[in-house]
CSV table of N, CA and C in Angstrom, one decimal:
chain,number,residue,atom,x,y,z
A,238,MET,N,-26.9,23.1,-9.4
A,238,MET,CA,-26.9,24.2,-10.6
A,238,MET,C,-27.8,23.6,-11.5
A,239,THR,N,-28.7,24.3,-12.4
A,239,THR,CA,-29.4,24.0,-13.4
A,239,THR,C,-28.8,24.6,-14.3
A,240,MET,N,-29.1,24.1,-15.5
A,240,MET,CA,-28.4,24.0,-16.9
A,240,MET,C,-29.3,24.1,-17.8
A,241,MET,N,-30.1,24.4,-19.3
A,241,MET,CA,-30.0,23.6,-19.9
A,241,MET,C,-29.8,24.1,-21.5
A,242,ILE,N,-29.5,22.6,-22.3
A,242,ILE,CA,-28.3,22.1,-23.3
A,242,ILE,C,-29.6,22.4,-24.5
A,243,ASN,N,-29.3,23.3,-25.7
A,243,ASN,CA,-29.7,23.0,-27.3
A,243,ASN,C,-28.8,22.3,-27.4
A,244,VAL,N,-30.5,21.1,-27.5
A,244,VAL,CA,-29.8,20.3,-29.2
A,244,VAL,C,-31.1,19.7,-29.7
A,245,PRO,N,-30.0,20.1,-31.4
A,245,PRO,CA,-31.2,19.8,-32.3
A,245,PRO,C,-32.9,18.4,-32.1
A,246,ASP,N,-34.1,20.0,-32.3
A,246,ASP,CA,-35.0,19.3,-32.1
A,246,ASP,C,-35.4,19.0,-30.5
A,247,ARG,N,-34.6,18.9,-29.4
A,247,ARG,CA,-34.6,18.4,-27.9
A,247,ARG,C,-34.3,20.0,-27.4
A,248,VAL,N,-35.4,20.0,-26.0
A,248,VAL,CA,-35.4,20.7,-25.5
A,248,VAL,C,-34.6,19.7,-23.9
A,249,LEU,N,-33.6,19.8,-23.6
A,249,LEU,CA,-32.6,19.0,-22.4
A,249,LEU,C,-32.1,19.9,-21.2
A,250,LEU,N,-32.5,19.9,-19.7
A,250,LEU,CA,-32.9,20.8,-18.7
A,250,LEU,C,-31.7,19.5,-17.9
A,251,ILE,N,-30.6,19.6,-17.2
A,251,ILE,CA,-29.5,19.0,-16.8
A,251,ILE,C,-29.2,19.8,-15.5
A,252,LYS,N,-29.4,19.3,-14.3
A,252,LYS,CA,-29.5,19.3,-12.8
A,252,LYS,C,-28.5,18.6,-12.1
A,253,VAL,N,-27.4,19.2,-11.7
A,253,VAL,CA,-26.0,19.2,-11.0
A,253,VAL,C,-26.8,19.5,-9.6
A,254,SER,N,-26.4,18.5,-8.7
A,254,SER,CA,-26.6,18.7,-7.0
A,254,SER,C,-25.6,17.7,-6.4
A,255,LYS,N,-24.8,18.5,-5.7
A,255,LYS,CA,-23.7,17.3,-4.6
A,255,LYS,C,-24.8,16.4,-3.8
A,256,MET,N,-23.9,15.6,-2.9
A,256,MET,CA,-24.0,14.9,-2.4
A,256,MET,C,-24.0,14.7,-1.1
A,257,TRP,N,-24.3,14.6,-0.1
A,257,TRP,CA,-24.1,14.5,1.6
A,257,TRP,C,-24.4,13.4,2.2
A,258,GLY,N,-23.3,13.6,3.8
A,258,GLY,CA,-23.3,12.1,4.2
A,258,GLY,C,-22.7,12.6,5.2
A,259,SER,N,-23.1,12.2,6.1
A,259,SER,CA,-22.0,12.2,7.5
A,259,SER,C,-21.2,14.2,7.5
A,260,GLY,N,-22.3,15.1,7.2
A,260,GLY,CA,-22.0,16.1,7.7
A,260,GLY,C,-21.1,16.6,6.5
A,261,GLU,N,-20.4,15.7,5.3
A,261,GLU,CA,-19.4,16.9,3.9
A,261,GLU,C,-19.8,16.0,2.6
A,262,GLU,N,-19.2,16.4,1.9
A,262,GLU,CA,-19.4,16.0,0.8
A,262,GLU,C,-18.9,15.1,0.3
A,263,GLN,N,-19.8,14.2,-0.4
A,263,GLN,CA,-19.8,12.7,-0.8
A,263,GLN,C,-19.5,12.7,-2.4
A,264,GLY,N,-20.9,13.4,-3.1
A,264,GLY,CA,-20.3,13.0,-4.3
A,264,GLY,C,-21.4,14.1,-5.2
A,265,THR,N,-20.7,14.1,-6.4
A,265,THR,CA,-22.4,14.9,-7.2
A,265,THR,C,-23.3,14.5,-8.0
A,266,CYS,N,-24.5,14.4,-7.8
A,266,CYS,CA,-25.2,13.5,-9.0
A,266,CYS,C,-25.6,14.6,-9.8
A,267,MET,N,-25.9,14.2,-11.3
A,267,MET,CA,-26.6,14.4,-12.4
A,267,MET,C,-27.6,14.3,-13.1
A,268,ILE,N,-28.9,15.0,-13.5
A,268,ILE,CA,-29.8,14.3,-13.2
A,268,ILE,C,-30.4,15.1,-14.7
A,269,PHE,N,-30.9,14.6,-16.1
A,269,PHE,CA,-30.8,14.8,-17.1
A,269,PHE,C,-32.5,14.5,-17.4
A,270,TYR,N,-33.3,15.4,-17.4
A,270,TYR,CA,-34.3,15.7,-17.9
A,270,TYR,C,-34.4,16.6,-19.3
A,271,ASP,N,-36.1,15.6,-20.4
A,271,ASP,CA,-36.3,15.9,-21.7
A,271,ASP,C,-37.8,16.9,-21.7
A,272,LEU,N,-37.2,18.1,-22.0
A,272,LEU,CA,-38.3,18.6,-21.4
A,272,LEU,C,-39.0,18.9,-23.3
A,273,THR,N,-38.5,18.2,-24.1
A,273,THR,CA,-39.1,18.2,-25.1
A,273,THR,C,-40.1,18.5,-25.7
A,274,ASP,N,-41.2,17.1,-25.0
A,274,ASP,CA,-42.6,16.8,-25.0
A,274,ASP,C,-43.1,17.8,-24.2
A,275,VAL,N,-43.1,18.7,-22.8
A,275,VAL,CA,-43.3,19.5,-22.3
A,275,VAL,C,-43.2,21.5,-23.3
A,276,THR,N,-42.6,21.5,-23.8
A,276,THR,CA,-42.2,22.7,-24.5
A,276,THR,C,-42.4,22.4,-25.7
A,277,THR,N,-42.2,21.8,-27.4
A,277,THR,CA,-42.7,21.7,-28.1
A,277,THR,C,-44.2,20.7,-28.4
A,278,SER,N,-44.5,21.8,-30.2
A,278,SER,CA,-45.3,21.0,-30.9
A,278,SER,C,-45.2,19.6,-31.2
A,279,PRO,N,-45.7,18.5,-31.4
A,279,PRO,CA,-45.3,17.4,-32.4
A,279,PRO,C,-44.8,17.7,-33.6
A,280,ARG,N,-44.6,18.1,-34.1
A,280,ARG,CA,-44.4,17.8,-35.8
A,280,ARG,C,-45.1,17.1,-37.1
A,281,GLU,N,-46.0,18.3,-37.9
A,281,GLU,CA,-46.7,17.6,-39.3
A,281,GLU,C,-45.8,17.0,-39.8
A,282,GLU,N,-46.6,16.4,-40.2
A,282,GLU,CA,-46.0,15.8,-42.7
A,282,GLU,C,-44.6,16.6,-42.8
A,283,ASP,N,-45.7,17.9,-43.1
A,283,ASP,CA,-45.0,18.6,-43.9
A,283,ASP,C,-43.9,19.7,-43.2
A,284,GLN,N,-43.1,19.7,-41.8
A,284,GLN,CA,-42.8,21.0,-41.2
A,284,GLN,C,-41.4,19.5,-41.0
A,285,ARG,N,-41.1,18.5,-41.7
A,285,ARG,CA,-40.2,17.5,-41.3
A,285,ARG,C,-38.4,18.6,-41.1
A,286,ALA,N,-38.3,19.8,-41.7
A,286,ALA,CA,-36.9,20.1,-42.0
A,286,ALA,C,-37.0,20.9,-40.4
A,287,ARG,N,-38.5,21.1,-40.5
A,287,ARG,CA,-37.9,22.9,-39.2
A,287,ARG,C,-38.0,21.6,-38.0
A,288,PRO,N,-37.3,22.5,-37.0
A,288,PRO,CA,-37.3,21.7,-35.7
A,288,PRO,C,-38.4,21.7,-35.2
A,289,ARG,N,-39.0,21.2,-34.0
A,289,ARG,CA,-40.4,21.2,-33.7
A,289,ARG,C,-40.3,22.3,-33.0
A,290,GLN,N,-42.4,23.1,-33.3
A,290,GLN,CA,-41.8,24.2,-33.2
A,290,GLN,C,-42.8,24.4,-31.2
A,291,LEU,N,-41.6,25.5,-30.2
A,291,LEU,CA,-41.7,25.8,-28.7
A,291,LEU,C,-43.7,26.4,-29.1
A,292,PHE,N,-44.0,26.0,-28.2
A,292,PHE,CA,-45.4,26.7,-27.3
A,292,PHE,C,-45.1,26.6,-26.0
A,293,LYS,N,-44.3,26.7,-25.2
A,293,LYS,CA,-43.5,26.7,-24.0
A,293,LYS,C,-42.3,27.6,-24.1
A,294,LEU,N,-41.0,28.6,-23.7
A,294,LEU,CA,-40.2,28.5,-23.7
A,294,LEU,C,-39.7,28.4,-21.8
A,295,PRO,N,-38.5,27.5,-22.4
A,295,PRO,CA,-37.6,27.0,-20.9
A,295,PRO,C,-37.2,28.5,-21.0
A,296,VAL,N,-36.7,29.2,-19.6
A,296,VAL,CA,-36.4,29.9,-19.1
A,296,VAL,C,-35.8,30.3,-17.9
A,297,TYR,N,-35.1,30.7,-17.6
A,297,TYR,CA,-34.4,30.9,-15.7
A,297,TYR,C,-35.2,32.1,-14.8
A,298,LYS,N,-35.1,31.6,-13.5
A,298,LYS,CA,-35.3,33.0,-13.2
A,298,LYS,C,-35.2,32.8,-11.7
A,299,ASN,N,-34.7,33.7,-11.2
A,299,ASN,CA,-34.0,32.9,-9.8
A,299,ASN,C,-33.6,31.9,-9.3
A,300,SER,N,-32.5,31.1,-10.4
A,300,SER,CA,-32.1,29.7,-9.7
A,300,SER,C,-33.3,28.5,-10.1
A,301,ARG,N,-34.5,29.1,-11.1
A,301,ARG,CA,-35.4,28.2,-11.3
A,301,ARG,C,-35.2,28.6,-13.1
A,302,VAL,N,-35.8,26.8,-13.6
A,302,VAL,CA,-36.3,27.2,-14.8
A,302,VAL,C,-38.2,27.5,-15.0
A,303,VAL,N,-38.4,28.0,-15.4
A,303,VAL,CA,-39.6,28.4,-15.8
A,303,VAL,C,-40.3,27.9,-17.0
A,304,LEU,N,-41.1,27.3,-17.2
A,304,LEU,CA,-41.6,27.3,-17.9
A,304,LEU,C,-43.0,28.2,-19.1
A,305,LEU,N,-42.6,29.6,-20.3
A,305,LEU,CA,-43.2,30.5,-20.1
A,305,LEU,C,-43.9,30.6,-20.9
A,306,ASP,N,-45.5,31.2,-21.1
A,306,ASP,CA,-46.2,31.0,-21.9
A,306,ASP,C,-46.1,31.7,-23.2
A,307,LEU,N,-45.8,31.3,-24.2
A,307,LEU,CA,-45.4,32.1,-25.3
A,307,LEU,C,-46.2,33.6,-25.5
A,308,ASN,N,-47.8,32.9,-25.1
A,308,ASN,CA,-48.8,34.5,-25.5
A,308,ASN,C,-48.1,35.8,-24.8
A,309,ASP,N,-47.5,35.9,-23.7
A,309,ASP,CA,-47.0,36.2,-22.7
A,309,ASP,C,-46.0,36.7,-23.1
A,310,VAL,N,-45.0,36.6,-23.8
A,310,VAL,CA,-43.3,37.4,-24.5
A,310,VAL,C,-43.9,38.5,-25.1
A,311,VAL,N,-43.7,39.2,-25.5
A,311,VAL,CA,-43.2,41.0,-25.6
A,311,VAL,C,-42.4,40.6,-26.9
A,312,HIS,N,-41.3,40.9,-26.4
A,312,HIS,CA,-40.1,40.6,-27.2
A,312,HIS,C,-39.2,40.2,-26.9
A,313,PHE,N,-38.1,39.9,-28.1
A,313,PHE,CA,-36.3,38.9,-27.3
A,313,PHE,C,-35.4,40.3,-27.8
A,314,LYS,N,-34.3,40.1,-27.0
A,314,LYS,CA,-33.0,40.8,-27.0
A,314,LYS,C,-32.1,40.0,-27.3
A,315,ALA,N,-31.3,39.3,-28.5
A,315,ALA,CA,-30.2,38.9,-28.5
A,315,ALA,C,-28.8,39.1,-27.5
A,316,GLU,N,-28.6,38.5,-26.8
A,316,GLU,CA,-27.3,38.9,-25.6
A,316,GLU,C,-25.6,37.5,-26.1
A,317,GLY,N,-25.6,37.5,-27.4
A,317,GLY,CA,-24.7,36.5,-27.3
A,317,GLY,C,-25.4,35.5,-27.7
A,318,HIS,N,-25.4,34.1,-27.5
A,318,HIS,CA,-25.7,33.1,-27.6
A,318,HIS,C,-27.0,32.8,-27.1
A,319,TYR,N,-27.1,33.7,-25.9
A,319,TYR,CA,-28.1,33.5,-25.1
A,319,TYR,C,-29.4,35.0,-25.6
A,320,THR,N,-30.5,34.4,-24.6
A,320,THR,CA,-31.8,36.0,-25.4
A,320,THR,C,-32.1,36.2,-23.7
A,321,SER,N,-32.8,37.5,-24.4
A,321,SER,CA,-33.0,38.0,-22.8
A,321,SER,C,-34.3,37.7,-23.1
A,322,VAL,N,-35.4,37.7,-22.7
A,322,VAL,CA,-37.0,37.4,-22.6
A,322,VAL,C,-37.8,38.2,-22.2
A,323,PHE,N,-38.6,38.8,-22.7
A,323,PHE,CA,-39.0,40.1,-22.1
A,323,PHE,C,-41.2,39.7,-22.4
A,324,THR,N,-41.4,39.9,-21.0
A,324,THR,CA,-43.0,40.2,-20.9
A,324,THR,C,-43.7,41.5,-20.1
A,325,ASP,N,-45.2,41.9,-20.3
A,325,ASP,CA,-45.0,43.2,-19.7
A,325,ASP,C,-44.2,43.4,-18.3
A,326,GLU,N,-44.0,42.4,-17.3
A,326,GLU,CA,-44.0,42.8,-16.1
A,326,GLU,C,-42.3,41.7,-15.4
A,327,GLN,N,-41.8,41.1,-16.9
A,327,GLN,CA,-40.3,40.8,-16.0
A,327,GLN,C,-39.5,40.6,-17.2
A,328,ALA,N,-37.9,40.0,-17.0
A,328,ALA,CA,-36.9,39.6,-18.3
A,328,ALA,C,-36.5,38.9,-17.3
A,329,TYR,N,-36.5,38.0,-18.7
A,329,TYR,CA,-35.4,36.7,-18.1
A,329,TYR,C,-35.0,36.3,-18.9
A,330,LEU,N,-33.6,35.1,-18.7
A,330,LEU,CA,-32.5,34.8,-20.0
A,330,LEU,C,-33.2,33.3,-20.7
A,331,CYS,N,-33.0,33.5,-21.5
A,331,CYS,CA,-33.4,32.2,-21.9
A,331,CYS,C,-31.5,31.4,-22.7
A,332,ASN,N,-31.3,30.2,-22.5
A,332,ASN,CA,-29.9,29.2,-23.4
A,332,ASN,C,-30.1,29.3,-24.8
A,333,LEU,N,-31.3,29.6,-25.0
A,333,LEU,CA,-31.5,29.4,-26.9
A,333,LEU,C,-31.3,30.8,-27.2
A,334,ALA,N,-29.9,30.9,-28.4
A,334,ALA,CA,-29.4,31.6,-29.0
A,334,ALA,C,-30.9,32.3,-30.4
A,335,LEU,N,-31.2,33.5,-30.4
A,335,LEU,CA,-31.9,33.7,-31.2
A,335,LEU,C,-32.5,34.3,-32.6
A,336,SER,N,-31.2,33.4,-33.5
A,336,SER,CA,-31.8,32.8,-34.3
A,336,SER,C,-32.6,31.0,-34.8
A,337,ASP,N,-31.9,30.4,-33.4
A,337,ASP,CA,-32.9,28.9,-32.8
A,337,ASP,C,-34.2,29.2,-32.5
A,338,LEU,N,-34.6,30.8,-31.8
A,338,LEU,CA,-35.6,30.9,-31.7
A,338,LEU,C,-37.0,31.5,-32.8
A,339,GLU,N,-36.5,32.3,-33.2
A,339,GLU,CA,-36.5,32.5,-35.0
A,339,GLU,C,-37.2,31.2,-35.8
A,340,LEU,N,-36.2,29.5,-36.3
A,340,LEU,CA,-36.9,28.5,-36.1
A,340,LEU,C,-38.1,28.0,-35.5
A,341,ARG,N,-38.4,28.1,-34.2
A,341,ARG,CA,-38.9,27.4,-33.8
A,341,ARG,C,-39.8,27.7,-32.9
A,342,LEU,N,-40.3,29.4,-33.2
A,342,LEU,CA,-41.6,29.8,-33.2
A,342,LEU,C,-42.4,30.0,-33.9
A,343,ASP,N,-43.9,30.3,-34.1
A,343,ASP,CA,-44.6,30.8,-35.3
A,343,ASP,C,-44.5,32.0,-36.0
A,344,PRO,N,-43.9,31.9,-37.0
A,344,PRO,CA,-44.1,32.9,-37.6
A,344,PRO,C,-44.7,34.1,-38.8
A,345,GLY,N,-45.5,33.7,-38.1
A,345,GLY,CA,-46.9,34.5,-38.1
A,345,GLY,C,-47.6,35.2,-36.8
A,346,LYS,N,-46.7,34.9,-35.7
A,346,LYS,CA,-46.8,35.9,-33.8
A,346,LYS,C,-45.6,36.0,-33.8
A,347,PHE,N,-44.1,35.3,-34.1
A,347,PHE,CA,-43.1,35.6,-33.6
A,347,PHE,C,-42.3,37.1,-35.2
A,348,VAL,N,-42.0,38.0,-35.5
A,348,VAL,CA,-40.9,38.3,-36.4
A,348,VAL,C,-40.1,39.0,-36.4
A,349,ARG,N,-38.3,38.9,-37.1
A,349,ARG,CA,-37.1,39.3,-36.2
A,349,ARG,C,-37.4,41.1,-36.8
A,350,VAL,N,-37.5,41.7,-36.9
A,350,VAL,CA,-36.9,43.2,-37.0
A,350,VAL,C,-35.8,43.6,-37.0
A,351,HIS,N,-35.1,42.7,-36.4
A,351,HIS,CA,-33.4,43.4,-36.6
A,351,HIS,C,-32.3,41.8,-35.7
A,352,ARG,N,-31.2,42.6,-36.2
A,352,ARG,CA,-30.7,41.3,-35.6
A,352,ARG,C,-30.5,40.7,-34.7
A,353,SER,N,-30.9,41.7,-33.7
A,353,SER,CA,-30.5,40.9,-32.1
A,353,SER,C,-32.2,41.3,-31.7
A,354,HIS,N,-33.3,41.5,-32.6
A,354,HIS,CA,-34.8,41.6,-32.1
A,354,HIS,C,-35.4,41.0,-32.5
A,355,MET,N,-36.4,40.4,-31.8
A,355,MET,CA,-37.8,39.5,-33.0
A,355,MET,C,-38.8,40.8,-31.4
A,356,VAL,N,-40.1,40.2,-32.1
A,356,VAL,CA,-41.0,40.6,-31.2
A,356,VAL,C,-42.7,40.0,-31.3
A,357,ASN,N,-42.8,39.7,-30.6
A,357,ASN,CA,-44.5,39.4,-30.8
A,357,ASN,C,-45.5,40.5,-31.6
A,358,ILE,N,-45.3,40.1,-32.7
A,358,ILE,CA,-47.1,41.2,-33.7
A,358,ILE,C,-48.5,41.4,-32.1
A,359,ARG,N,-48.3,40.5,-31.8
A,359,ARG,CA,-49.8,40.9,-30.8
A,359,ARG,C,-49.4,42.4,-30.1
A,360,PHE,N,-48.3,42.4,-29.4
A,360,PHE,CA,-47.9,43.6,-29.1
A,360,PHE,C,-47.4,44.6,-29.3
A,361,THR,N,-47.2,44.5,-30.9
A,361,THR,CA,-46.9,46.7,-31.3
A,361,THR,C,-48.1,47.3,-31.3
A,362,ALA,N,-47.5,48.3,-30.8
A,362,ALA,CA,-48.8,49.2,-30.4
A,362,ALA,C,-48.7,50.1,-31.4
A,363,ALA,N,-47.6,50.7,-31.8
A,363,ALA,CA,-46.6,51.9,-32.9
A,363,ALA,C,-45.5,51.5,-33.7
A,364,PHE,N,-45.5,52.3,-34.8
A,364,PHE,CA,-44.8,52.0,-35.6
A,364,PHE,C,-44.0,53.6,-36.0
A,365,GLU,N,-42.6,53.8,-35.0
A,365,GLU,CA,-42.6,55.5,-35.3
A,365,GLU,C,-41.0,55.7,-36.0
A,366,LYS,N,-41.0,56.4,-36.4
A,366,LYS,CA,-39.4,57.0,-37.5
A,366,LYS,C,-39.0,58.4,-36.7
A,367,VAL,N,-37.9,57.9,-36.0
A,367,VAL,CA,-36.8,59.3,-35.8
A,367,VAL,C,-35.4,59.9,-36.0
A,368,ASP,N,-35.6,61.0,-37.1
A,368,ASP,CA,-34.2,61.2,-37.8
A,368,ASP,C,-35.0,59.7,-38.8
A,369,GLU,N,-33.6,59.0,-39.0
A,369,GLU,CA,-33.8,57.3,-40.4
A,369,GLU,C,-33.5,56.5,-39.0
A,370,GLN,N,-33.8,56.9,-37.6
A,370,GLN,CA,-34.1,55.4,-37.3
A,370,GLN,C,-35.8,54.7,-37.0
A,371,CYS,N,-34.9,53.8,-37.1
A,371,CYS,CA,-37.4,53.0,-36.9
A,371,CYS,C,-37.1,52.5,-36.0
A,372,ALA,N,-38.9,52.2,-35.4
A,372,ALA,CA,-38.6,51.9,-34.1
A,372,ALA,C,-39.8,51.1,-33.8
A,373,LEU,N,-40.1,49.8,-33.5
A,373,LEU,CA,-42.0,49.4,-32.7
A,373,LEU,C,-42.2,50.2,-31.4
A,374,VAL,N,-43.2,50.8,-30.9
A,374,VAL,CA,-43.1,50.9,-29.5
A,374,VAL,C,-44.3,49.4,-29.1
A,375,MET,N,-43.9,49.3,-28.5
A,375,MET,CA,-44.7,48.0,-27.5
A,375,MET,C,-45.6,48.6,-26.6
A,376,ARG,N,-46.5,46.8,-26.4
A,376,ARG,CA,-47.6,47.9,-26.1
A,376,ARG,C,-47.1,46.8,-25.1
A,377,THR,N,-46.6,48.1,-23.5
A,377,THR,CA,-46.4,47.0,-22.7
A,377,THR,C,-46.2,48.5,-21.2
A,378,GLN,N,-46.4,48.7,-20.0
A,378,GLN,CA,-45.9,49.5,-19.2
A,378,GLN,C,-44.8,50.1,-19.6
A,379,ASP,N,-43.8,50.3,-19.9
A,379,ASP,CA,-43.2,51.7,-19.9
A,379,ASP,C,-42.8,51.3,-22.0
A,380,GLU,N,-43.8,51.1,-22.4
A,380,GLU,CA,-43.4,51.4,-23.9
A,380,GLU,C,-42.8,51.1,-24.8
A,381,ALA,N,-42.1,50.2,-24.0
A,381,ALA,CA,-40.7,49.8,-24.7
A,381,ALA,C,-40.6,49.4,-25.8
A,382,ARG,N,-39.0,50.4,-26.6
A,382,ARG,CA,-39.4,50.7,-28.4
A,382,ARG,C,-38.1,49.5,-28.7
A,383,VAL,N,-38.0,48.4,-29.9
A,383,VAL,CA,-37.2,47.7,-30.0
A,383,VAL,C,-37.2,48.7,-31.2
A,384,PRO,N,-35.8,48.8,-31.8
A,384,PRO,CA,-35.9,49.1,-33.2
A,384,PRO,C,-35.7,48.0,-34.2
A,385,VAL,N,-35.8,49.2,-35.6
A,385,VAL,CA,-35.5,47.9,-36.2
A,385,VAL,C,-34.9,48.1,-37.9
A,386,SER,N,-34.3,47.5,-38.1
A,386,SER,CA,-33.0,47.5,-39.5
A,386,SER,C,-33.5,47.9,-40.3
A,387,ARG,N,-32.6,48.8,-41.3
A,387,ARG,CA,-33.1,49.2,-42.5
A,387,ARG,C,-34.2,48.1,-43.8
A,388,SER,N,-33.5,47.0,-43.3
A,388,SER,CA,-33.4,46.2,-44.2
A,388,SER,C,-34.9,45.5,-44.0
A,389,ASN,N,-35.2,45.5,-42.7
A,389,ASN,CA,-36.8,45.5,-42.4
A,389,ASN,C,-38.0,46.6,-42.8
A,390,VAL,N,-37.8,47.7,-42.8
A,390,VAL,CA,-38.6,48.6,-42.4
A,390,VAL,C,-40.0,48.5,-43.9
A,391,GLN,N,-39.1,47.7,-44.8
A,391,GLN,CA,-40.1,47.6,-46.1
A,391,GLN,C,-41.1,46.7,-45.9
A,392,LYS,N,-40.5,45.3,-45.0
A,392,LYS,CA,-41.4,44.4,-44.7
A,392,LYS,C,-42.8,44.5,-43.5
A,393,LEU,N,-41.7,45.8,-42.2
A,393,LEU,CA,-43.1,46.1,-41.4
A,393,LEU,C,-44.1,47.4,-42.4
A,394,LYS,N,-43.5,48.0,-42.8
A,394,LYS,CA,-44.8,48.5,-43.4
A,394,LYS,C,-45.5,47.5,-44.4
A,395,LEU,N,-45.3,47.4,-45.2
A,395,LEU,CA,-46.4,46.1,-45.9
A,395,LEU,C,-47.1,45.2,-45.2
A,396,MET,N,-46.4,44.5,-43.5
A,396,MET,CA,-47.4,43.9,-42.8
A,396,MET,C,-48.2,44.9,-42.0
A,397,PHE,N,-48.2,45.8,-41.8
A,397,PHE,CA,-49.0,46.9,-41.0
A,397,PHE,C,-50.0,47.6,-41.8
A,398,GLY,N,-49.4,47.7,-43.3
A,398,GLY,CA,-50.3,48.1,-44.7
A,398,GLY,C,-49.7,49.8,-44.4
A,399,LEU,N,-48.4,50.4,-44.0
A,399,LEU,CA,-48.1,51.4,-44.3
A,399,LEU,C,-47.3,52.1,-45.9
A,400,ASN,N,-47.6,51.3,-46.5
A,400,ASN,CA,-47.7,51.7,-47.9
A,400,ASN,C,-48.4,51.9,-48.7
């Protein structure tokens, strides 16, 4: 079993394995890995109050921890205390909450557009409004639509020069 732990300013991975001997289980081995240095950037002096910024995102796929390049991430969706991470090809599960990711990702690239959604701005293809609901159409094979909350509509309109 493999699991990541969200500790402030650290990215930790725990791997638990059964130990076998003479054909039967003899015990359990627990190994802790600190992935902080391979997934985050060192902090600048003026950023001491913020957690270290991620440049690789540790996600789960097929019982493995994959270090996903943030440039491949299209959007995020909150799933309770976890987050679904979407690229153009696949979906992954990350054990970091969306609020934690918002603090640890570059705000110039990743924007929270809804309490349950955050997008990579470089993948936005269109801003659409159907009835009273606004959404961003993402530049993906299936043209994923990400809802925009009413409180974020004005911010996005300014960002895209739509005002």
